[in-house]
mmCIF file of C-alpha atoms in Angstrom:
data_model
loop_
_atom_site.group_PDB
_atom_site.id
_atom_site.type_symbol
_atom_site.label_atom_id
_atom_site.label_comp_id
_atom_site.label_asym_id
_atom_site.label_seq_id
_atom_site.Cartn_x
_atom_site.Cartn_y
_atom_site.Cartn_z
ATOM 1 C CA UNK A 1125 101.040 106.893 80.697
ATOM 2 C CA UNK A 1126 98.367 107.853 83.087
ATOM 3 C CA UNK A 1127 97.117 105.069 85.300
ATOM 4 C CA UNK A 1128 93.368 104.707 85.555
ATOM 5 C CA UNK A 1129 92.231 105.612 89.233
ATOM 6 C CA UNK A 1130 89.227 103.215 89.405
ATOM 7 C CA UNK A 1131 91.437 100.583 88.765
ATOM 8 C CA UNK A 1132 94.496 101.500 91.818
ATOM 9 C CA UNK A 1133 91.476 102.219 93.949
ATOM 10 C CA UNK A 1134 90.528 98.568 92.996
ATOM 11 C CA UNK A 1135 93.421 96.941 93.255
ATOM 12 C CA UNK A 1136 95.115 98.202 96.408
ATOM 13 C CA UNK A 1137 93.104 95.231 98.283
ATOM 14 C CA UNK A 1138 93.521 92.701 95.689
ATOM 15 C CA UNK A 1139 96.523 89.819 94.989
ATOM 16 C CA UNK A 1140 97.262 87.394 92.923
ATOM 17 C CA UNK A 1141 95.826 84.925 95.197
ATOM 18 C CA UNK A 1142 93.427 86.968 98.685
ATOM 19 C CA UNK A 1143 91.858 89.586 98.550
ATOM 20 C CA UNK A 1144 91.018 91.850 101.512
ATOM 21 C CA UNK A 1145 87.382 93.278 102.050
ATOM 22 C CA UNK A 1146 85.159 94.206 104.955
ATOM 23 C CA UNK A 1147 84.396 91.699 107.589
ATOM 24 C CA UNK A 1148 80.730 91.084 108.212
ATOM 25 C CA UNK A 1149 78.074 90.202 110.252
ATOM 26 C CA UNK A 1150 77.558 87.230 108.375
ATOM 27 C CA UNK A 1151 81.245 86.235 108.481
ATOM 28 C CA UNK A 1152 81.026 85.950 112.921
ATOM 29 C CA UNK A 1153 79.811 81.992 112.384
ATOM 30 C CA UNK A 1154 82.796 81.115 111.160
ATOM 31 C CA UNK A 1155 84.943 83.218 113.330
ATOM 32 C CA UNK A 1156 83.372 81.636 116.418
ATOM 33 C CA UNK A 1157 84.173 77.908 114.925
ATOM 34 C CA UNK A 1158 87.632 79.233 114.342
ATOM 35 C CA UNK A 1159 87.937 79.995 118.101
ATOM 36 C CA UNK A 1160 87.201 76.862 119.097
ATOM 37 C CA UNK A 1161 90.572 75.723 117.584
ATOM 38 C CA UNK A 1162 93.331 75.497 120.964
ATOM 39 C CA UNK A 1163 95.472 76.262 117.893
ATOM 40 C CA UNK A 1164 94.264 78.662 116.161
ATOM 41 C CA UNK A 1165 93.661 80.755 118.986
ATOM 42 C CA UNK A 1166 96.815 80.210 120.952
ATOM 43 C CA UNK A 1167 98.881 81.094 118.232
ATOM 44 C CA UNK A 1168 96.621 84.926 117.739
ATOM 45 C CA UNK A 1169 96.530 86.158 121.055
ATOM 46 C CA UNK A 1170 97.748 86.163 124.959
ATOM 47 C CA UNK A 1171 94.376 85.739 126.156
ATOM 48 C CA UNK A 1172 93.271 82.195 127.165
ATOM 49 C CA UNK A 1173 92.020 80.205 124.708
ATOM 50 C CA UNK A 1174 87.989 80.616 125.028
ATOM 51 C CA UNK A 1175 85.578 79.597 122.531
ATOM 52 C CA UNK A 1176 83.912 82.983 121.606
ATOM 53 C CA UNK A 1177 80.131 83.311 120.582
ATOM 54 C CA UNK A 1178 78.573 85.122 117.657
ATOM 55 C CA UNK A 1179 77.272 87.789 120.284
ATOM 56 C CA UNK A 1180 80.620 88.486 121.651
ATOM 57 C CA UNK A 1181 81.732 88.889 117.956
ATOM 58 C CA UNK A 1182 79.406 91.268 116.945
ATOM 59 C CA UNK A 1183 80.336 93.356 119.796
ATOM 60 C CA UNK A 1184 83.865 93.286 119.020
ATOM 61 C CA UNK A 1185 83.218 93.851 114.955
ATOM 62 C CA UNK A 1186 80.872 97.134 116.130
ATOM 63 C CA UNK A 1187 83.845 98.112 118.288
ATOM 64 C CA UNK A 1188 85.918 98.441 114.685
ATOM 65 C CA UNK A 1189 83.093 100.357 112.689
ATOM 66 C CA UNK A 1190 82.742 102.454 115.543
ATOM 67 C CA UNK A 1191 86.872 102.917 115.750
ATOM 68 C CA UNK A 1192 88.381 105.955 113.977
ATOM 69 C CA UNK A 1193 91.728 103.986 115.689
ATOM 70 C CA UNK A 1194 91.423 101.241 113.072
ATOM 71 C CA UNK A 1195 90.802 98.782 110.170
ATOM 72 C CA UNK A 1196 89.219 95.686 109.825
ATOM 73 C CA UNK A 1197 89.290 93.183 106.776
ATOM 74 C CA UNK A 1198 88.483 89.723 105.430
ATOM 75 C CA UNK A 1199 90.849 87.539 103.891
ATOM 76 C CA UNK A 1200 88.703 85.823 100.774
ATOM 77 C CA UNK A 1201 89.939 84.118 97.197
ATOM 78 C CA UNK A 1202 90.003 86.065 94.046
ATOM 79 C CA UNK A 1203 86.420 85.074 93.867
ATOM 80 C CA UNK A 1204 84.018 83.993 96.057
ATOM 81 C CA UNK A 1205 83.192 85.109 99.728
ATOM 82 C CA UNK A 1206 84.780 82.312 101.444
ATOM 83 C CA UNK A 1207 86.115 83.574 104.540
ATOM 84 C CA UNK A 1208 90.282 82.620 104.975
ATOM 85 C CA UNK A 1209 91.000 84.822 108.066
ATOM 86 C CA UNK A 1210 91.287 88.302 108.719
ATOM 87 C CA UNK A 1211 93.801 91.378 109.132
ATOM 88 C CA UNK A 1212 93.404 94.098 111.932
ATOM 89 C CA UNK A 1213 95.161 97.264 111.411
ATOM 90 C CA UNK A 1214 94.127 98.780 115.424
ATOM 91 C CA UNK A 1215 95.760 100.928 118.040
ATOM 92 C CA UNK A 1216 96.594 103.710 115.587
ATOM 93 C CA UNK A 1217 98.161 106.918 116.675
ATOM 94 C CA UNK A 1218 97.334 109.482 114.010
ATOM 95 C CA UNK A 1219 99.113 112.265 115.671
ATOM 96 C CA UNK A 1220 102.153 109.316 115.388
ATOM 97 C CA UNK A 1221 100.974 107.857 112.431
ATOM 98 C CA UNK A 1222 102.093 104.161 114.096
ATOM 99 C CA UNK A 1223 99.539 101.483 114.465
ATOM 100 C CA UNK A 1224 99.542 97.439 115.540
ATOM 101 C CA UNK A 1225 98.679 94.769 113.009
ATOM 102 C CA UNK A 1226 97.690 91.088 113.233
ATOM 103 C CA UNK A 1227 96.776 88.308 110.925
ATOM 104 C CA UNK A 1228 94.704 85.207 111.631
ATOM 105 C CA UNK A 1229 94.458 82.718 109.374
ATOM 106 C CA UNK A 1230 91.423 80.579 110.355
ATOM 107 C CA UNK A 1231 90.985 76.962 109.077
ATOM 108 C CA UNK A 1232 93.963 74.784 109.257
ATOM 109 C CA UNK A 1233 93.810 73.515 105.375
ATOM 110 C CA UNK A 1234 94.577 77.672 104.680
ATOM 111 C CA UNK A 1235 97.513 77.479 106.660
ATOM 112 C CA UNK A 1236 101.144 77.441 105.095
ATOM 113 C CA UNK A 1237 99.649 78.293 101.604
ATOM 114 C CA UNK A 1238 100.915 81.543 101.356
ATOM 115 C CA UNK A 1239 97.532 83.453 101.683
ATOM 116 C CA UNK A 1240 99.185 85.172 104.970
ATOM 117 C CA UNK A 1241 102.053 86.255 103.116
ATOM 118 C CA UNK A 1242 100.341 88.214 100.621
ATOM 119 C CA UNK A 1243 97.318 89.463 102.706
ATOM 120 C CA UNK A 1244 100.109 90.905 104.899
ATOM 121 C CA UNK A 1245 101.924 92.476 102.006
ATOM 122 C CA UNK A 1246 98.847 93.970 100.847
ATOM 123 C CA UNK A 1247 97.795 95.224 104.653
ATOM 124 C CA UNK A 1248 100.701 96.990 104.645
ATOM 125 C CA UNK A 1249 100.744 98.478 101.360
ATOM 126 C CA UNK A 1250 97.271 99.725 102.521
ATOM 127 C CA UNK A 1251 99.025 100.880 105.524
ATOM 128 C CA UNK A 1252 101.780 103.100 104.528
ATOM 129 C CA UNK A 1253 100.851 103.857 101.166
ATOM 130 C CA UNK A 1254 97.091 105.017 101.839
ATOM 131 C CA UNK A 1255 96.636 105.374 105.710
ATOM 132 C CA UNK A 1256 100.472 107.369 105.859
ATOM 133 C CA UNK A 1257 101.546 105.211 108.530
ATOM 134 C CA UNK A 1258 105.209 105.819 109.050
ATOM 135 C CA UNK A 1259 105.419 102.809 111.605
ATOM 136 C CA UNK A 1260 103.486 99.087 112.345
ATOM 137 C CA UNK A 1261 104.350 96.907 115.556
ATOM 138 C CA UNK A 1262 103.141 93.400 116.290
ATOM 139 C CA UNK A 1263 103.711 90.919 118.856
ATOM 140 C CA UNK A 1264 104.435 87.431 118.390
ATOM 141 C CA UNK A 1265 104.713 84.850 120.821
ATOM 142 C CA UNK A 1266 108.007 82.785 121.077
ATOM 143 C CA UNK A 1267 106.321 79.310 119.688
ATOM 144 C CA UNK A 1268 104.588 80.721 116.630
ATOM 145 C CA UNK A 1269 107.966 80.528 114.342
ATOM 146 C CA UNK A 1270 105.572 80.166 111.443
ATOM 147 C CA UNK A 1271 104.468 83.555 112.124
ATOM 148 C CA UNK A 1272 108.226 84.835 113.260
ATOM 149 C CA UNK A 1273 109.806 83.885 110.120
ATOM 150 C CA UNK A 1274 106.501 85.144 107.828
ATOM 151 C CA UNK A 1275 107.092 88.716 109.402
ATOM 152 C CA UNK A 1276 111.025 88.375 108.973
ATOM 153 C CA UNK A 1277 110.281 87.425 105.448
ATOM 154 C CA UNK A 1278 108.131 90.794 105.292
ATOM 155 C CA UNK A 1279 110.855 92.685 106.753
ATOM 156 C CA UNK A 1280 109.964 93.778 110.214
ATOM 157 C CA UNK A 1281 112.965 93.892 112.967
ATOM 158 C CA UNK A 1282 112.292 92.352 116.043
ATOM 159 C CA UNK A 1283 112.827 95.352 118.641
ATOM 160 C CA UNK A 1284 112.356 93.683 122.252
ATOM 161 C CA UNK A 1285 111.672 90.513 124.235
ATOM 162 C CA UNK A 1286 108.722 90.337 126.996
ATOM 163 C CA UNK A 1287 110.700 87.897 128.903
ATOM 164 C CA UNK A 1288 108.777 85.167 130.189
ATOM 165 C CA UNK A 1289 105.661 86.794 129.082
ATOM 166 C CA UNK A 1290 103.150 84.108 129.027
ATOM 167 C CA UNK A 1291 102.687 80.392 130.445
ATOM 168 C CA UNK A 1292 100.907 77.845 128.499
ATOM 169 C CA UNK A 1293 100.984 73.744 129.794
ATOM 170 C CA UNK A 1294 103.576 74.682 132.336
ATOM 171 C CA UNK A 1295 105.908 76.330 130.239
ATOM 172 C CA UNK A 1296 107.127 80.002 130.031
ATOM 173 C CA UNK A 1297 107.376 81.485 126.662
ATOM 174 C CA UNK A 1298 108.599 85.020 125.382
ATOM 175 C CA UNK A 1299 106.539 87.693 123.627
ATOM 176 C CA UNK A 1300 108.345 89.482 121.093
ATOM 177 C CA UNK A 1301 108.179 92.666 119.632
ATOM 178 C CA UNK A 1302 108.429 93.407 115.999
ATOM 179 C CA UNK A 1303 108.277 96.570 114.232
ATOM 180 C CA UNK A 1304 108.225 98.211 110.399
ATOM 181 C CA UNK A 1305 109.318 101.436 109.220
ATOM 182 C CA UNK A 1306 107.727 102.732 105.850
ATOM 183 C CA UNK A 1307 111.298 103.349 104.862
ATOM 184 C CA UNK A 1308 112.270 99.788 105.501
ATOM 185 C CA UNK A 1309 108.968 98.674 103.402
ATOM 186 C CA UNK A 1310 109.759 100.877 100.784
ATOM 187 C CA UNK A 1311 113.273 99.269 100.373
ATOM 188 C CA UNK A 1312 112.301 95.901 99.889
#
Protein backbone atom coordinates (compact mmCIF):
# COMPACT_ATOMS: atom_id res chain seq x y z
CA UNK A 1 0.00 0.00 0.00
CA UNK A 2 1.50 3.27 -0.89
CA UNK A 3 1.14 5.97 1.71
CA UNK A 4 -0.07 9.33 0.47
CA UNK A 5 2.85 11.97 0.85
CA UNK A 6 0.63 15.04 1.51
CA UNK A 7 -0.68 13.36 4.27
CA UNK A 8 3.10 12.15 6.20
CA UNK A 9 4.16 15.63 5.23
CA UNK A 10 1.02 16.64 7.29
CA UNK A 11 1.18 14.64 9.95
CA UNK A 12 4.81 14.57 11.05
CA UNK A 13 3.85 17.77 13.33
CA UNK A 14 0.56 16.59 14.39
CA UNK A 15 -0.69 14.26 17.68
CA UNK A 16 -3.42 13.05 19.02
CA UNK A 17 -3.61 15.88 21.33
CA UNK A 18 -0.57 19.27 20.17
CA UNK A 19 0.36 20.03 17.36
CA UNK A 20 3.63 21.80 16.48
CA UNK A 21 3.71 24.86 14.00
CA UNK A 22 5.72 28.02 13.55
CA UNK A 23 5.99 30.47 16.33
CA UNK A 24 4.94 33.99 15.49
CA UNK A 25 5.11 37.42 15.90
CA UNK A 26 1.81 37.47 17.22
CA UNK A 27 2.48 34.61 19.66
CA UNK A 28 5.56 37.09 21.70
CA UNK A 29 2.47 38.59 24.07
CA UNK A 30 1.99 35.63 25.53
CA UNK A 31 5.52 34.52 25.74
CA UNK A 32 6.41 37.70 27.64
CA UNK A 33 3.37 36.98 30.29
CA UNK A 34 4.80 33.52 30.50
CA UNK A 35 8.16 35.01 31.65
CA UNK A 36 6.84 36.73 34.23
CA UNK A 37 6.11 33.34 35.95
CA UNK A 38 9.38 32.77 38.79
CA UNK A 39 8.21 29.27 37.80
CA UNK A 40 7.93 28.96 34.63
CA UNK A 41 11.07 30.49 33.93
CA UNK A 42 13.23 28.93 36.58
CA UNK A 43 12.36 25.65 35.61
CA UNK A 44 13.51 26.58 31.39
CA UNK A 45 16.68 28.10 31.80
CA UNK A 46 19.99 29.04 34.01
CA UNK A 47 19.57 32.56 33.39
CA UNK A 48 17.91 34.68 36.14
CA UNK A 49 14.52 34.87 36.11
CA UNK A 50 13.72 38.35 34.17
CA UNK A 51 10.49 39.31 32.85
CA UNK A 52 11.25 39.60 29.05
CA UNK A 53 9.47 42.21 26.70
CA UNK A 54 7.85 41.70 23.33
CA UNK A 55 10.95 43.62 21.78
CA UNK A 56 13.44 41.36 23.28
CA UNK A 57 11.27 38.48 21.86
CA UNK A 58 11.16 39.48 18.53
CA UNK A 59 14.80 39.73 18.51
CA UNK A 60 15.30 36.38 19.77
CA UNK A 61 12.38 34.77 17.29
CA UNK A 62 14.43 36.72 14.18
CA UNK A 63 17.56 35.11 15.63
CA UNK A 64 15.71 31.49 14.73
CA UNK A 65 14.44 32.50 11.12
CA UNK A 66 17.69 33.83 10.54
CA UNK A 67 19.42 30.37 12.06
CA UNK A 68 20.34 27.63 9.56
CA UNK A 69 21.54 26.05 13.31
CA UNK A 70 17.88 25.51 14.22
CA UNK A 71 14.08 25.03 14.64
CA UNK A 72 11.52 26.78 16.25
CA UNK A 73 7.80 25.66 16.94
CA UNK A 74 4.52 26.31 18.74
CA UNK A 75 2.84 23.96 20.84
CA UNK A 76 -1.17 24.52 19.92
CA UNK A 77 -4.45 22.00 20.26
CA UNK A 78 -5.65 19.99 17.39
CA UNK A 79 -7.50 23.10 16.54
CA UNK A 80 -7.25 26.43 17.29
CA UNK A 81 -4.11 28.77 17.63
CA UNK A 82 -3.96 28.83 21.27
CA UNK A 83 -0.48 29.03 22.19
CA UNK A 84 0.61 25.92 24.94
CA UNK A 85 4.43 26.45 24.85
CA UNK A 86 7.04 25.88 22.51
CA UNK A 87 9.94 23.39 21.35
CA UNK A 88 13.49 24.62 20.24
CA UNK A 89 15.51 22.28 18.28
CA UNK A 90 19.06 24.88 18.36
CA UNK A 91 22.79 24.42 18.50
CA UNK A 92 22.84 21.95 15.61
CA UNK A 93 26.02 20.57 14.23
CA UNK A 94 25.26 19.44 10.69
CA UNK A 95 28.69 18.25 9.98
CA UNK A 96 27.72 16.10 13.52
CA UNK A 97 24.28 15.88 12.88
CA UNK A 98 23.73 16.48 17.01
CA UNK A 99 21.64 19.33 18.17
CA UNK A 100 20.08 20.63 21.83
CA UNK A 101 16.36 20.59 22.47
CA UNK A 102 14.07 22.24 25.04
CA UNK A 103 10.43 22.37 25.85
CA UNK A 104 8.50 25.06 27.70
CA UNK A 105 5.28 24.60 28.58
CA UNK A 106 3.80 28.06 29.37
CA UNK A 107 0.60 28.47 31.49
CA UNK A 108 0.41 26.46 34.59
CA UNK A 109 -3.28 24.88 33.85
CA UNK A 110 -1.14 23.09 30.60
CA UNK A 111 1.16 21.65 32.89
CA UNK A 112 1.12 17.81 33.83
CA UNK A 113 -1.47 17.15 31.00
CA UNK A 114 0.64 15.34 28.87
CA UNK A 115 0.93 17.99 26.03
CA UNK A 116 4.91 17.93 26.81
CA UNK A 117 5.07 14.37 26.41
CA UNK A 118 3.80 14.19 23.04
CA UNK A 119 5.13 17.55 21.63
CA UNK A 120 8.49 16.03 22.65
CA UNK A 121 7.82 12.74 20.96
CA UNK A 122 6.85 14.47 17.93
CA UNK A 123 10.09 17.03 18.13
CA UNK A 124 12.04 14.25 17.99
CA UNK A 125 10.46 12.27 15.42
CA UNK A 126 10.96 15.55 13.42
CA UNK A 127 14.43 15.36 14.57
CA UNK A 128 15.85 12.12 13.59
CA UNK A 129 13.49 11.06 11.13
CA UNK A 130 13.47 14.35 8.87
CA UNK A 131 16.43 16.62 10.06
CA UNK A 132 18.92 13.08 10.22
CA UNK A 133 20.00 13.94 13.54
CA UNK A 134 21.91 11.00 14.88
CA UNK A 135 22.13 12.68 18.45
CA UNK A 136 19.90 15.39 20.87
CA UNK A 137 21.31 16.69 24.35
CA UNK A 138 19.43 18.75 26.91
CA UNK A 139 20.09 20.03 30.23
CA UNK A 140 17.93 19.85 33.10
CA UNK A 141 18.34 21.33 36.30
CA UNK A 142 18.37 19.08 39.48
CA UNK A 143 14.77 20.46 40.89
CA UNK A 144 12.75 20.11 37.71
CA UNK A 145 12.00 16.15 38.35
CA UNK A 146 8.86 16.77 36.34
CA UNK A 147 11.00 17.40 33.47
CA UNK A 148 13.78 14.56 34.59
CA UNK A 149 11.38 11.83 34.68
CA UNK A 150 9.35 13.22 31.25
CA UNK A 151 12.80 12.83 29.37
CA UNK A 152 13.53 9.37 31.17
CA UNK A 153 10.10 8.40 30.07
CA UNK A 154 11.27 9.49 26.41
CA UNK A 155 14.32 7.58 26.73
CA UNK A 156 17.27 9.87 26.97
CA UNK A 157 20.34 8.70 29.37
CA UNK A 158 21.54 11.12 31.62
CA UNK A 159 25.40 11.41 30.61
CA UNK A 160 26.98 13.94 33.28
CA UNK A 161 26.40 16.12 36.34
CA UNK A 162 27.43 20.03 36.38
CA UNK A 163 28.06 19.79 39.99
CA UNK A 164 26.82 22.58 41.86
CA UNK A 165 25.95 24.33 38.74
CA UNK A 166 23.55 26.93 39.74
CA UNK A 167 22.30 28.74 43.09
CA UNK A 168 18.79 29.74 43.49
CA UNK A 169 17.39 31.11 47.32
CA UNK A 170 20.66 30.03 48.80
CA UNK A 171 20.80 26.70 47.61
CA UNK A 172 23.17 24.87 45.15
CA UNK A 173 21.59 22.68 42.64
CA UNK A 174 23.08 20.33 39.83
CA UNK A 175 22.67 20.67 36.06
CA UNK A 176 22.39 17.53 34.35
CA UNK A 177 23.10 16.33 31.13
CA UNK A 178 20.89 14.15 29.09
CA UNK A 179 21.37 12.78 25.76
CA UNK A 180 19.44 10.58 22.79
CA UNK A 181 20.78 8.45 20.21
CA UNK A 182 18.51 7.85 17.04
CA UNK A 183 19.26 4.22 17.68
CA UNK A 184 17.98 4.40 21.20
CA UNK A 185 14.71 6.34 19.73
CA UNK A 186 14.29 3.93 17.21
CA UNK A 187 14.15 1.07 19.84
CA UNK A 188 11.52 2.28 21.86
Amino acid sequence: MTANWGTMVESILIGERVRLTALEEKDLATVATWSRDDHFMRRLDAEASVPRTESQLKKWLAEHHESDKGFLFALRPPEGEELIGFIEIDGILWNHRTGWISIGIGSPEHRGRGWGREAMSLALRFAFQELNLHRLQLTVISYNTDAIRLYERLGFTREGTYREFLEREGQRWDMLLYGLLRREWNHR
